[in-house]
Amino acid sequence: MRQIIFLFLQRLRFYYVDLRRLLGKNMRKFVLSGMLWMLLLAVGGSARAQTYEEMIEKSYDYVDRNDLPAAEECLKAAMRLEPGNRNNYALLTNLGTIQRRQGKPDDALVSYTAALNQQPGNEVILSNRAELYTEMNETEKALSDYQLLLSINPKNEDALFHRGLLYLGMQNLIPAEADFEKILDMNKETIQGRLGYALLEKVRKNYDDCEVILNYLIGKRPEYWRLYEERAELYYLMSKNARAMADLNRVFAEESDPAPELYVLRGRVKLAQYEKASAAIDFRKALSMGYDAETIEMLLKQTY
């Protein structure tokens, strides 16, 4: 049941702070005339600020090239240059996100927490840390961050949705339903509120009701491929394995970096279709990506 709820949480949106807005919109076009250069040298210290900005700009360039270790070092270098800069909370936030994307959750937690020490009520940073705690299976700490976030902004749909998912994972169905209902009360067109109800019905094993909701959402948003993941898992639970595989094929075609949970789900569907050798390949792939070894061992025994 836990896999059902947290499949959606494995592909979280990473919030990334646009430092270029903080430091000036035209940083890429920043050119000093000879006269301005002389002025900067005269007042002193500004040349150092330029280097700070340049290191931030380089971090963006490295992220664009998917060189995350280099981007991480650039942000650290910028903060070493100006440890007292008031914008360092944004650098720490981006640093945490980069570390998180590299699979370094402990380092990311340190960065997000340091950022929150500078900006205790920042919704973006709180969202990031709450989602990181969820990934780390620190449910109570994640809930605490969402509670704080919702005390700051009671209408934050993302926070309500993810808190509702956490409640579902804890089998606390009444508060979960309350969160999803509040989302729908605020926004009748929301995908999250209806998706929350679909997941709630899945947990209740009201599979037909869940299917109706998911089919409706896919009809409204056919490009939203995460809905197909949820429907694939539902079809597997309903023993509609051909339909499950059709949805999974769509997801794998769209997703450039499928999560290990998706490989496990596809492996389970293949097992149900008596494709044991192919299922074993998916299970081993999930294991190589960090999926729980005990679970994979149990699944692999079914492929012999």
Coordinates of C-alpha atoms in Angstrom, one line a residue:
M1 CA 0.0 0.0 0.0
R2 CA 2.8 2.4 0.8
Q3 CA 4.2 1.9 -2.8
I4 CA 0.8 3.0 -4.1
I5 CA 0.8 6.3 -2.2
F6 CA 4.5 7.2 -2.6
L7 CA 4.9 6.4 -6.3
F8 CA 3.7 9.9 -7.0
L9 CA 6.1 11.4 -4.5
Q10 CA 9.2 9.9 -6.2
R11 CA 9.0 12.5 -9.1
L12 CA 8.8 15.7 -7.1
R13 CA 9.2 19.1 -8.6
F14 CA 12.4 20.7 -7.4
Y15 CA 12.0 24.4 -6.6
Y16 CA 15.0 26.3 -7.9
V17 CA 15.5 30.0 -6.9
D18 CA 16.2 32.3 -9.9
L19 CA 19.2 34.2 -8.5
R20 CA 19.4 36.3 -11.6
R21 CA 16.2 38.1 -10.6
L22 CA 17.7 38.8 -7.2
L23 CA 21.0 40.0 -8.6
G24 CA 19.8 41.8 -11.7
K25 CA 17.9 40.7 -14.8
N26 CA 20.7 41.6 -17.2
M27 CA 23.6 39.7 -15.6
R28 CA 24.4 37.8 -18.8
K29 CA 24.8 41.2 -20.6
F30 CA 26.9 42.7 -17.8
V31 CA 29.7 44.7 -19.5
L32 CA 31.8 47.3 -17.7
S33 CA 33.0 50.3 -19.5
G34 CA 36.5 51.6 -18.8
M35 CA 35.1 54.5 -16.8
L36 CA 32.8 52.3 -14.7
W37 CA 35.7 49.9 -14.1
M38 CA 37.8 52.7 -12.7
L39 CA 34.9 53.7 -10.5
L40 CA 34.5 50.2 -9.1
L41 CA 38.2 50.0 -8.3
A42 CA 38.0 53.3 -6.5
V43 CA 35.1 52.4 -4.2
G44 CA 36.6 49.0 -3.5
G45 CA 34.9 45.6 -2.8
S46 CA 32.7 45.7 -5.8
A47 CA 35.1 43.7 -8.0
R48 CA 34.6 41.0 -5.4
A49 CA 30.8 41.3 -5.8
Q50 CA 31.2 40.8 -9.5
T51 CA 33.1 37.6 -8.9
Y52 CA 30.2 36.4 -6.6
E53 CA 27.8 37.1 -9.4
E54 CA 30.0 35.4 -12.0
M55 CA 30.2 32.2 -9.9
I56 CA 26.4 32.2 -9.6
E57 CA 26.1 32.6 -13.4
K58 CA 28.5 29.7 -13.9
S59 CA 26.4 27.5 -11.7
Y60 CA 23.4 28.1 -14.0
D61 CA 25.5 27.3 -17.0
Y62 CA 26.7 24.0 -15.4
V63 CA 23.1 23.1 -14.5
D64 CA 22.1 23.7 -18.1
R65 CA 24.8 21.3 -19.1
N66 CA 23.8 18.8 -16.4
D67 CA 27.2 19.1 -14.7
L68 CA 25.8 19.1 -11.2
P69 CA 29.0 18.6 -9.3
A70 CA 30.5 21.7 -11.0
A71 CA 27.4 23.7 -10.3
E72 CA 27.6 22.7 -6.6
E73 CA 31.2 23.8 -6.4
C74 CA 30.4 27.2 -8.0
L75 CA 27.7 27.9 -5.4
K76 CA 30.0 26.9 -2.6
A77 CA 32.7 29.2 -4.0
A78 CA 30.3 32.1 -4.3
M79 CA 29.4 31.8 -0.6
R80 CA 33.0 31.5 0.4
L81 CA 33.6 34.8 -1.4
E82 CA 30.7 36.6 0.4
P83 CA 29.6 34.6 3.4
G84 CA 27.5 37.6 4.6
N85 CA 25.7 38.3 1.4
R86 CA 21.9 38.6 2.1
N87 CA 21.1 36.5 -1.0
N88 CA 23.0 33.4 0.3
Y89 CA 19.7 31.8 1.4
A90 CA 18.9 31.5 -2.3
L91 CA 22.3 30.0 -3.0
L92 CA 21.8 27.5 -0.2
T93 CA 18.4 26.6 -1.5
N94 CA 19.7 25.9 -5.0
L95 CA 22.7 24.1 -3.5
G96 CA 20.3 21.8 -1.6
T97 CA 18.3 21.1 -4.8
I98 CA 21.5 20.3 -6.8
Q99 CA 22.7 17.9 -4.0
R100 CA 19.3 16.3 -3.9
R101 CA 19.4 15.7 -7.6
Q102 CA 22.8 14.0 -7.1
G103 CA 21.4 11.6 -4.6
K104 CA 23.0 13.3 -1.6
P105 CA 20.0 13.8 0.8
D106 CA 22.0 14.4 3.9
D107 CA 23.9 17.2 2.3
A108 CA 20.7 18.6 0.8
L109 CA 19.1 18.6 4.3
V110 CA 22.0 20.6 5.7
S111 CA 21.7 23.2 2.9
Y112 CA 17.9 23.6 3.1
T113 CA 18.1 23.9 6.9
A114 CA 20.8 26.5 6.7
A115 CA 18.7 28.4 4.1
L116 CA 15.7 28.2 6.5
N117 CA 17.8 29.6 9.3
Q118 CA 18.1 32.7 7.2
Q119 CA 14.5 32.7 5.9
P120 CA 12.4 30.9 8.5
G121 CA 9.1 31.5 6.7
N122 CA 10.1 31.0 3.1
E123 CA 7.5 28.8 1.5
V124 CA 9.8 27.5 -1.3
I125 CA 12.4 26.3 1.1
L126 CA 9.9 24.8 3.4
S127 CA 8.4 22.9 0.5
N128 CA 11.8 21.6 -0.6
R129 CA 12.7 20.4 2.8
A130 CA 9.3 18.8 3.4
E131 CA 9.6 16.9 0.1
L132 CA 13.2 15.9 1.0
Y133 CA 12.0 14.5 4.3
T134 CA 9.4 12.5 2.5
E135 CA 12.0 11.0 0.2
M136 CA 14.0 10.2 3.3
N137 CA 11.0 8.4 4.9
E138 CA 11.0 11.0 7.7
T139 CA 7.3 11.3 7.7
E140 CA 6.8 13.1 11.0
K141 CA 9.4 15.7 10.1
A142 CA 7.8 16.2 6.6
L143 CA 4.4 16.6 8.3
S144 CA 5.9 19.2 10.6
D145 CA 7.2 21.3 7.7
Y146 CA 3.8 21.1 5.9
Q147 CA 2.0 22.1 9.1
L148 CA 4.3 25.2 9.4
L149 CA 3.9 25.9 5.7
L150 CA 0.1 25.8 5.9
S151 CA 0.1 28.0 9.0
I152 CA 1.9 30.6 6.8
N153 CA -0.3 30.0 3.8
P154 CA -3.5 27.9 4.4
K155 CA -4.3 28.0 0.7
N156 CA -1.1 26.4 -0.5
E157 CA -2.5 23.6 -2.8
D158 CA 0.8 21.7 -3.1
A159 CA 1.2 21.6 0.6
L160 CA -2.3 20.4 1.1
F161 CA -1.9 17.7 -1.6
H162 CA 1.4 16.4 -0.3
R163 CA 0.2 16.4 3.3
G164 CA -2.8 14.5 2.2
L165 CA -0.6 11.9 0.6
L166 CA 1.4 11.5 3.8
Y167 CA -1.8 11.0 5.7
L168 CA -2.8 8.3 3.2
G169 CA 0.5 6.6 3.7
M170 CA -0.2 6.6 7.4
Q171 CA -3.7 5.2 6.8
N172 CA -5.2 8.4 8.3
L173 CA -7.9 8.6 5.7
I174 CA -10.2 11.3 7.3
P175 CA -7.5 14.1 7.5
A176 CA -6.3 13.0 4.0
E177 CA -9.8 13.5 2.6
A178 CA -10.2 16.8 4.4
D179 CA -7.0 18.1 2.7
F180 CA -8.2 17.0 -0.8
E181 CA -11.7 18.4 -0.1
K182 CA -10.2 21.8 0.8
I183 CA -8.2 21.9 -2.4
L184 CA -11.4 21.3 -4.4
D185 CA -13.3 23.9 -2.4
M186 CA -10.6 26.4 -3.4
N187 CA -10.2 25.4 -7.0
K188 CA -12.9 23.3 -8.8
E189 CA -10.6 22.8 -11.8
T190 CA -7.6 21.5 -9.8
I191 CA -6.0 18.2 -10.9
Q192 CA -4.4 17.7 -7.5
G193 CA -7.7 17.6 -5.6
R194 CA -9.3 15.0 -7.8
L195 CA -6.1 13.0 -8.0
G196 CA -6.1 12.9 -4.3
Y197 CA -9.6 11.5 -4.2
A198 CA -8.5 8.9 -6.8
L199 CA -5.7 7.8 -4.6
L200 CA -8.0 7.8 -1.6
E201 CA -10.4 5.5 -3.4
K202 CA -7.5 3.3 -4.4
V203 CA -6.5 2.9 -0.7
R204 CA -10.1 2.1 0.2
K205 CA -10.0 -0.5 -2.6
N206 CA -12.8 1.2 -4.4
Y207 CA -11.1 0.5 -7.7
D208 CA -14.0 1.2 -10.0
D209 CA -14.5 4.7 -8.5
C210 CA -10.7 5.3 -8.7
E211 CA -10.8 4.3 -12.4
V212 CA -13.6 6.7 -13.1
I213 CA -11.7 9.6 -11.6
L214 CA -8.4 8.8 -13.4
N215 CA -10.2 8.3 -16.7
Y216 CA -11.8 11.7 -16.3
L217 CA -8.5 13.4 -15.4
I218 CA -6.7 11.8 -18.4
G219 CA -9.5 12.9 -20.6
K220 CA -9.0 16.5 -19.4
R221 CA -5.2 16.4 -19.3
P222 CA -4.0 13.6 -21.7
E223 CA -0.5 15.1 -21.7
Y224 CA -0.1 14.8 -18.0
W225 CA 1.7 11.4 -18.1
R226 CA 1.9 11.0 -14.3
L227 CA -1.8 10.2 -14.4
Y228 CA -1.0 7.1 -16.5
E229 CA 1.4 5.9 -13.8
E230 CA -1.4 5.9 -11.3
R231 CA -3.8 4.2 -13.7
A232 CA -1.2 1.6 -14.6
E233 CA -0.9 0.7 -10.9
L234 CA -4.7 0.7 -10.5
Y235 CA -5.0 -1.7 -13.5
Y236 CA -2.4 -4.0 -12.0
L237 CA -4.4 -4.1 -8.8
M238 CA -7.6 -4.8 -10.8
S239 CA -5.7 -7.6 -12.7
K240 CA -6.2 -5.7 -16.0
N241 CA -2.6 -6.3 -16.9
A242 CA -2.7 -5.6 -20.6
R243 CA -4.1 -2.2 -19.9
A244 CA -1.5 -1.6 -17.2
M245 CA 1.3 -2.4 -19.6
A246 CA -0.2 -0.1 -22.2
D247 CA -0.1 2.8 -19.7
L248 CA 3.4 1.9 -18.6
N249 CA 4.6 1.8 -22.2
R250 CA 3.4 5.3 -22.6
V251 CA 5.1 6.4 -19.4
F252 CA 8.4 4.9 -20.2
A253 CA 8.3 6.5 -23.7
E254 CA 7.7 9.9 -22.1
E255 CA 9.9 9.7 -19.0
S256 CA 13.6 10.2 -19.6
D257 CA 14.7 8.9 -16.2
P258 CA 12.0 6.5 -14.8
A259 CA 12.0 6.0 -11.1
P260 CA 12.9 2.6 -9.6
E261 CA 9.3 2.2 -8.5
L262 CA 8.2 2.2 -12.1
Y263 CA 10.6 -0.6 -12.9
V264 CA 9.2 -2.6 -10.0
L265 CA 5.6 -2.0 -11.1
R266 CA 6.4 -3.0 -14.7
G267 CA 8.2 -6.1 -13.4
R268 CA 5.1 -7.0 -11.3
V269 CA 2.9 -6.6 -14.4
K270 CA 5.3 -8.8 -16.4
L271 CA 5.2 -11.5 -13.7
A272 CA 1.4 -11.5 -13.9
Q273 CA 1.8 -12.0 -17.7
Y274 CA 4.3 -14.9 -17.1
E275 CA 7.2 -12.9 -18.6
K276 CA 9.6 -13.9 -15.8
A277 CA 12.9 -13.3 -17.6
S278 CA 11.9 -9.8 -18.6
A279 CA 10.4 -9.1 -15.1
A280 CA 13.8 -10.1 -13.5
I281 CA 15.6 -7.5 -15.7
D282 CA 13.3 -4.8 -14.4
F283 CA 13.7 -5.9 -10.8
R284 CA 17.5 -5.9 -11.1
K285 CA 17.3 -2.4 -12.7
A286 CA 15.3 -1.1 -9.7
L287 CA 17.8 -2.7 -7.3
S288 CA 20.7 -0.9 -9.1
M289 CA 18.8 2.4 -8.6
G290 CA 18.6 1.9 -4.8
Y291 CA 15.2 0.1 -4.4
D292 CA 14.8 -1.9 -1.2
A293 CA 17.0 -5.0 -1.6
E294 CA 14.8 -7.2 0.6
T295 CA 11.7 -6.5 -1.6
I296 CA 13.7 -7.1 -4.8
E297 CA 15.0 -10.4 -3.5
M298 CA 11.5 -11.6 -2.7
L299 CA 10.3 -10.5 -6.2
L300 CA 13.3 -12.2 -7.9
K301 CA 12.4 -15.5 -6.3
Q302 CA 9.1 -15.4 -8.2
T303 CA 11.0 -15.2 -11.5
Y304 CA 12.9 -18.5 -11.1

